[in-house]
Short mmCIF file of N, CA, C and O in Angstrom, two decimals:
data_model
loop_
_atom_site.label_atom_id
_atom_site.label_comp_id
_atom_site.label_asym_id
_atom_site.label_seq_id
_atom_site.Cartn_x
_atom_site.Cartn_y
_atom_site.Cartn_z
N UNK A 1 375.70 226.73 196.28
CA UNK A 1 376.18 225.37 196.48
C UNK A 1 377.59 225.45 197.04
O UNK A 1 378.43 226.18 196.53
N UNK A 2 377.83 224.65 198.07
CA UNK A 2 379.16 224.64 198.67
C UNK A 2 380.15 223.91 197.77
O UNK A 2 379.77 223.14 196.88
N UNK A 3 381.42 224.16 198.03
CA UNK A 3 382.48 223.48 197.29
C UNK A 3 382.38 221.97 197.49
O UNK A 3 382.53 221.19 196.53
N UNK A 4 382.10 221.55 198.74
CA UNK A 4 381.97 220.11 199.01
C UNK A 4 380.82 219.53 198.21
O UNK A 4 380.95 218.46 197.61
N UNK A 5 379.68 220.21 198.19
CA UNK A 5 378.53 219.73 197.42
C UNK A 5 378.88 219.61 195.94
O UNK A 5 378.52 218.63 195.29
N UNK A 6 379.55 220.60 195.41
CA UNK A 6 379.91 220.57 193.98
C UNK A 6 380.81 219.37 193.67
O UNK A 6 380.61 218.68 192.67
N UNK A 7 381.77 219.11 194.54
CA UNK A 7 382.68 217.98 194.32
C UNK A 7 381.95 216.64 194.48
O UNK A 7 382.17 215.71 193.70
N UNK A 8 381.07 216.55 195.46
CA UNK A 8 380.29 215.32 195.64
C UNK A 8 379.38 215.09 194.44
O UNK A 8 379.23 213.95 193.98
N UNK A 9 378.77 216.14 193.91
CA UNK A 9 377.92 216.00 192.72
C UNK A 9 378.74 215.53 191.52
O UNK A 9 378.28 214.70 190.73
N UNK A 10 379.94 216.09 191.38
CA UNK A 10 380.79 215.69 190.26
C UNK A 10 381.06 214.19 190.32
O UNK A 10 380.98 213.50 189.30
N UNK A 11 381.33 213.67 191.51
CA UNK A 11 381.58 212.24 191.66
C UNK A 11 380.29 211.43 191.50
O UNK A 11 380.27 210.41 190.81
N UNK A 12 379.22 211.89 192.12
CA UNK A 12 377.97 211.13 192.11
C UNK A 12 377.45 210.88 190.69
O UNK A 12 376.86 209.84 190.42
N UNK A 13 377.69 211.83 189.79
CA UNK A 13 377.17 211.71 188.44
C UNK A 13 378.24 211.41 187.39
O UNK A 13 377.99 211.49 186.19
N UNK A 14 379.38 211.01 187.86
CA UNK A 14 380.49 210.62 186.99
C UNK A 14 380.24 209.20 186.45
O UNK A 14 379.66 208.37 187.13
N UNK A 15 380.70 208.91 185.24
CA UNK A 15 380.53 207.55 184.70
C UNK A 15 381.49 206.51 185.29
O UNK A 15 381.56 205.39 184.81
N UNK A 16 382.23 206.85 186.32
CA UNK A 16 383.06 205.93 187.09
C UNK A 16 384.27 205.33 186.38
O UNK A 16 384.55 204.14 186.54
N UNK A 17 385.06 206.08 185.67
CA UNK A 17 386.27 205.49 185.09
C UNK A 17 387.27 205.04 186.17
O UNK A 17 388.11 204.19 185.92
N UNK A 18 387.12 205.55 187.38
CA UNK A 18 388.02 205.18 188.48
C UNK A 18 387.81 203.74 188.95
O UNK A 18 388.69 203.17 189.59
N UNK A 19 386.67 203.16 188.64
CA UNK A 19 386.36 201.83 189.18
C UNK A 19 387.35 200.76 188.74
O UNK A 19 387.47 199.73 189.40
N UNK A 20 388.09 201.01 187.70
CA UNK A 20 389.11 200.04 187.28
C UNK A 20 390.19 199.87 188.34
O UNK A 20 390.92 198.89 188.35
N UNK A 21 390.28 200.83 189.26
CA UNK A 21 391.29 200.79 190.31
C UNK A 21 390.87 199.93 191.50
O UNK A 21 391.69 199.64 192.36
N UNK A 22 389.60 199.52 191.54
CA UNK A 22 389.14 198.68 192.65
C UNK A 22 389.72 197.28 192.45
O UNK A 22 389.46 196.63 191.44
N UNK A 23 390.52 196.80 193.39
CA UNK A 23 391.14 195.49 193.21
C UNK A 23 390.12 194.36 193.30
O UNK A 23 389.17 194.42 194.08
N UNK A 24 390.33 193.34 192.49
CA UNK A 24 389.44 192.18 192.51
C UNK A 24 389.47 191.50 193.87
O UNK A 24 388.52 190.82 194.26
N UNK A 25 390.53 191.70 194.61
CA UNK A 25 390.67 191.06 195.91
C UNK A 25 389.90 191.77 197.02
O UNK A 25 389.84 191.26 198.14
N UNK A 26 389.31 192.93 196.72
CA UNK A 26 388.54 193.64 197.74
C UNK A 26 387.41 192.76 198.21
O UNK A 26 386.62 192.24 197.42
N UNK A 27 387.32 192.56 199.52
CA UNK A 27 386.40 191.58 200.09
C UNK A 27 384.94 191.84 199.71
O UNK A 27 384.22 190.93 199.34
N UNK A 28 384.50 193.06 199.85
CA UNK A 28 383.09 193.37 199.58
C UNK A 28 382.99 194.27 198.36
O UNK A 28 383.22 195.47 198.45
N UNK A 29 382.65 193.70 197.22
CA UNK A 29 382.48 194.49 196.02
C UNK A 29 380.99 194.69 195.78
O UNK A 29 380.33 193.89 195.14
N UNK A 30 380.50 195.78 196.34
CA UNK A 30 379.08 196.11 196.23
C UNK A 30 378.92 197.46 195.56
O UNK A 30 379.68 198.39 195.85
N UNK A 31 377.93 197.58 194.73
CA UNK A 31 377.66 198.84 194.05
C UNK A 31 377.45 199.98 195.04
O UNK A 31 377.87 201.11 194.81
N UNK A 32 376.84 199.68 196.17
CA UNK A 32 376.56 200.71 197.17
C UNK A 32 377.82 201.25 197.84
O UNK A 32 377.75 202.24 198.56
N UNK A 33 378.95 200.63 197.59
CA UNK A 33 380.21 201.09 198.21
C UNK A 33 381.14 201.75 197.21
O UNK A 33 382.28 202.08 197.56
N UNK A 34 380.68 201.94 195.98
CA UNK A 34 381.51 202.63 195.00
C UNK A 34 381.59 204.11 195.35
O UNK A 34 380.72 204.64 196.05
N UNK A 35 382.61 204.80 194.88
CA UNK A 35 382.72 206.22 195.19
C UNK A 35 381.48 207.02 194.80
O UNK A 35 381.00 207.84 195.57
N UNK A 36 380.95 206.76 193.60
CA UNK A 36 379.79 207.54 193.16
C UNK A 36 378.55 207.27 194.02
O UNK A 36 377.78 208.19 194.32
N UNK A 37 378.37 206.03 194.45
CA UNK A 37 377.23 205.72 195.31
C UNK A 37 377.37 206.38 196.67
O UNK A 37 376.41 206.92 197.23
N UNK A 38 378.59 206.37 197.22
CA UNK A 38 378.83 207.03 198.50
C UNK A 38 378.66 208.54 198.39
O UNK A 38 378.10 209.18 199.29
N UNK A 39 379.13 209.11 197.29
CA UNK A 39 378.97 210.55 197.08
C UNK A 39 377.50 210.92 197.00
O UNK A 39 377.07 211.93 197.58
N UNK A 40 376.72 210.12 196.30
CA UNK A 40 375.29 210.40 196.19
C UNK A 40 374.60 210.28 197.55
O UNK A 40 373.79 211.14 197.92
N UNK A 41 374.93 209.25 198.31
CA UNK A 41 374.35 209.10 199.65
C UNK A 41 374.76 210.27 200.55
O UNK A 41 373.93 210.80 201.31
N UNK A 42 376.01 210.71 200.45
CA UNK A 42 376.46 211.85 201.24
C UNK A 42 375.66 213.10 200.88
O UNK A 42 375.24 213.86 201.77
N UNK A 43 375.43 213.32 199.60
CA UNK A 43 374.62 214.46 199.18
C UNK A 43 373.21 214.36 199.73
O UNK A 43 372.64 215.35 200.21
N UNK A 44 372.63 213.17 199.64
CA UNK A 44 371.26 212.98 200.11
C UNK A 44 371.16 213.25 201.61
O UNK A 44 370.22 213.88 202.08
N UNK A 45 372.14 212.80 202.37
CA UNK A 45 372.14 213.03 203.82
C UNK A 45 372.34 214.52 204.13
O UNK A 45 371.68 215.06 205.02
N UNK A 46 373.22 215.15 203.38
CA UNK A 46 373.48 216.57 203.59
C UNK A 46 372.22 217.41 203.38
O UNK A 46 371.99 218.38 204.09
N UNK A 47 371.42 217.02 202.41
CA UNK A 47 370.25 217.83 202.04
C UNK A 47 368.93 217.28 202.58
O UNK A 47 367.86 217.67 202.13
N UNK A 48 369.03 216.36 203.55
CA UNK A 48 367.83 215.87 204.22
C UNK A 48 366.98 214.91 203.42
O UNK A 48 365.82 214.66 203.76
N UNK A 49 367.53 214.32 202.37
CA UNK A 49 366.78 213.36 201.57
C UNK A 49 367.12 211.92 201.94
O UNK A 49 366.61 210.98 201.35
N UNK A 50 368.02 211.75 202.90
CA UNK A 50 368.34 210.44 203.49
C UNK A 50 368.40 210.69 205.00
O UNK A 50 368.71 211.79 205.43
N UNK A 51 368.10 209.67 205.77
CA UNK A 51 368.13 209.86 207.22
C UNK A 51 369.51 210.27 207.71
O UNK A 51 370.52 209.78 207.22
N UNK A 52 369.53 211.15 208.65
CA UNK A 52 370.80 211.57 209.28
C UNK A 52 370.94 210.76 210.56
O UNK A 52 370.73 211.27 211.65
N UNK A 53 371.24 209.48 210.38
CA UNK A 53 371.28 208.58 211.53
C UNK A 53 372.52 207.68 211.47
O UNK A 53 373.27 207.71 210.50
N UNK A 54 372.72 206.89 212.52
CA UNK A 54 373.92 206.04 212.58
C UNK A 54 374.04 205.04 211.42
O UNK A 54 375.16 204.72 211.00
N UNK A 55 372.94 204.57 210.87
CA UNK A 55 373.04 203.60 209.77
C UNK A 55 373.61 204.25 208.51
O UNK A 55 374.39 203.62 207.78
N UNK A 56 373.25 205.48 208.26
CA UNK A 56 373.80 206.19 207.10
C UNK A 56 375.26 206.52 207.35
O UNK A 56 376.10 206.36 206.46
N UNK A 57 375.57 206.93 208.57
CA UNK A 57 376.98 207.20 208.92
C UNK A 57 377.82 205.94 208.69
O UNK A 57 378.89 206.00 208.09
N UNK A 58 377.33 204.81 209.15
CA UNK A 58 378.04 203.54 208.98
C UNK A 58 378.26 203.22 207.50
O UNK A 58 379.34 202.81 207.09
N UNK A 59 377.22 203.42 206.69
CA UNK A 59 377.33 203.15 205.26
C UNK A 59 378.36 204.08 204.61
O UNK A 59 379.16 203.65 203.76
N UNK A 60 378.37 205.34 205.02
CA UNK A 60 379.31 206.30 204.44
C UNK A 60 380.76 206.00 204.82
O UNK A 60 381.68 206.41 204.11
N UNK A 61 380.95 205.31 205.91
CA UNK A 61 382.31 205.00 206.34
C UNK A 61 382.86 203.70 205.75
O UNK A 61 383.97 203.29 206.08
N UNK A 62 382.11 203.09 204.86
CA UNK A 62 382.59 201.90 204.12
C UNK A 62 383.40 202.41 202.93
O UNK A 62 382.92 202.42 201.79
N UNK A 63 384.60 202.84 203.17
CA UNK A 63 385.37 203.60 202.19
C UNK A 63 386.45 202.83 201.44
O UNK A 63 387.23 203.43 200.69
N UNK A 64 386.52 201.52 201.61
CA UNK A 64 387.62 200.77 200.98
C UNK A 64 387.70 200.98 199.47
O UNK A 64 388.77 201.25 198.93
N UNK A 65 386.58 200.87 198.78
CA UNK A 65 386.59 201.03 197.32
C UNK A 65 386.90 202.47 196.94
O UNK A 65 387.64 202.73 195.98
N UNK A 66 386.36 203.41 197.69
CA UNK A 66 386.63 204.82 197.40
C UNK A 66 388.11 205.15 197.60
O UNK A 66 388.69 205.90 196.81
N UNK A 67 388.71 204.58 198.62
CA UNK A 67 390.13 204.80 198.86
C UNK A 67 390.95 204.21 197.71
O UNK A 67 391.90 204.82 197.22
N UNK A 68 390.56 203.02 197.26
CA UNK A 68 391.26 202.38 196.15
C UNK A 68 391.16 203.21 194.86
O UNK A 68 392.08 203.21 194.05
N UNK A 69 390.07 203.93 194.70
CA UNK A 69 389.83 204.72 193.50
C UNK A 69 390.44 206.12 193.54
O UNK A 69 390.53 206.79 192.51
N UNK A 70 390.82 206.57 194.71
CA UNK A 70 391.24 207.98 194.89
C UNK A 70 392.29 208.40 193.86
O UNK A 70 392.14 209.45 193.21
N UNK A 71 393.34 207.64 193.68
CA UNK A 71 394.40 208.05 192.75
C UNK A 71 393.99 207.96 191.29
O UNK A 71 394.64 208.55 190.43
N UNK A 72 392.91 207.24 191.00
CA UNK A 72 392.45 207.10 189.62
C UNK A 72 391.37 208.11 189.23
O UNK A 72 390.92 208.13 188.09
N UNK A 73 390.99 208.97 190.16
CA UNK A 73 389.94 209.96 189.87
C UNK A 73 390.42 210.93 188.79
O UNK A 73 391.43 211.61 188.97
N UNK A 74 389.69 211.00 187.69
CA UNK A 74 390.09 211.87 186.58
C UNK A 74 389.94 213.35 186.94
O UNK A 74 390.51 214.21 186.27
N UNK A 75 389.19 213.65 188.00
CA UNK A 75 389.01 215.03 188.43
C UNK A 75 389.93 215.41 189.59
O UNK A 75 389.93 216.55 190.05
N UNK A 76 390.68 214.43 190.10
CA UNK A 76 391.59 214.69 191.20
C UNK A 76 390.89 214.91 192.54
O UNK A 76 391.45 215.54 193.43
N UNK A 77 389.68 214.36 192.68
CA UNK A 77 388.93 214.53 193.91
C UNK A 77 389.37 213.53 194.98
O UNK A 77 389.70 212.39 194.66
N UNK A 78 389.33 213.97 196.21
CA UNK A 78 389.57 213.06 197.34
C UNK A 78 388.19 212.70 197.89
O UNK A 78 387.75 213.24 198.90
N UNK A 79 387.51 211.80 197.19
CA UNK A 79 386.14 211.42 197.55
C UNK A 79 386.07 210.81 198.95
O UNK A 79 385.16 211.14 199.71
N UNK A 80 387.01 209.95 199.36
CA UNK A 80 386.93 209.44 200.73
C UNK A 80 386.91 210.55 201.78
O UNK A 80 386.14 210.49 202.73
N UNK A 81 387.73 211.57 201.60
CA UNK A 81 387.75 212.68 202.56
C UNK A 81 386.44 213.46 202.54
O UNK A 81 385.93 213.85 203.59
N UNK A 82 385.88 213.67 201.35
CA UNK A 82 384.61 214.39 201.24
C UNK A 82 383.48 213.61 201.92
O UNK A 82 382.70 214.17 202.69
N UNK A 83 383.41 212.32 201.64
CA UNK A 83 382.37 211.48 202.22
C UNK A 83 382.55 211.37 203.73
O UNK A 83 381.58 211.46 204.49
N UNK A 84 383.78 211.20 204.18
CA UNK A 84 384.06 211.11 205.62
C UNK A 84 383.63 212.40 206.33
O UNK A 84 383.09 212.35 207.43
N UNK A 85 383.82 213.54 205.69
CA UNK A 85 383.43 214.80 206.32
C UNK A 85 381.93 214.88 206.55
O UNK A 85 381.47 215.42 207.55
N UNK A 86 381.15 214.31 205.63
CA UNK A 86 379.70 214.26 205.82
C UNK A 86 379.36 213.26 206.93
O UNK A 86 378.56 213.55 207.82
N UNK A 87 379.99 212.10 206.89
CA UNK A 87 379.72 211.06 207.90
C UNK A 87 379.99 211.58 209.31
O UNK A 87 379.24 211.28 210.24
N UNK A 88 381.04 212.37 209.45
CA UNK A 88 381.39 212.87 210.77
C UNK A 88 380.38 213.89 211.31
O UNK A 88 380.35 214.14 212.51
N UNK A 89 379.53 214.41 210.46
CA UNK A 89 378.47 215.33 210.89
C UNK A 89 377.22 214.58 211.37
O UNK A 89 376.32 215.18 211.94
N UNK A 90 377.18 213.28 211.11
CA UNK A 90 376.01 212.48 211.46
C UNK A 90 376.20 211.85 212.84
O UNK A 90 377.33 211.56 213.25
N UNK A 91 375.09 211.58 213.52
CA UNK A 91 375.20 210.92 214.84
C UNK A 91 375.77 209.53 214.68
O UNK A 91 375.48 208.83 213.71
N UNK A 92 376.58 209.12 215.63
CA UNK A 92 377.21 207.84 215.47
C UNK A 92 377.08 206.95 216.64
O UNK A 92 377.38 205.84 216.72
#
């Protein structure tokens, strides 16, 4: 397992204590845009369990909530950077 995969798994299966950092003013508060949901989608795309297409790339680049959570990550992960690295491997 790659280091990126290990970090994405850690986020994907985390109980999300970082979510308290998402501001109420964030325009789109959707579960699918939380750091753990994006990490899981990135893992699925990496391992061929989600389509490697522009729609998945677009979804992975919806990083506002993940960016808001970055400093609150109890593991010190830069989830937006990890997810972006997967998105950049997908056709756009």
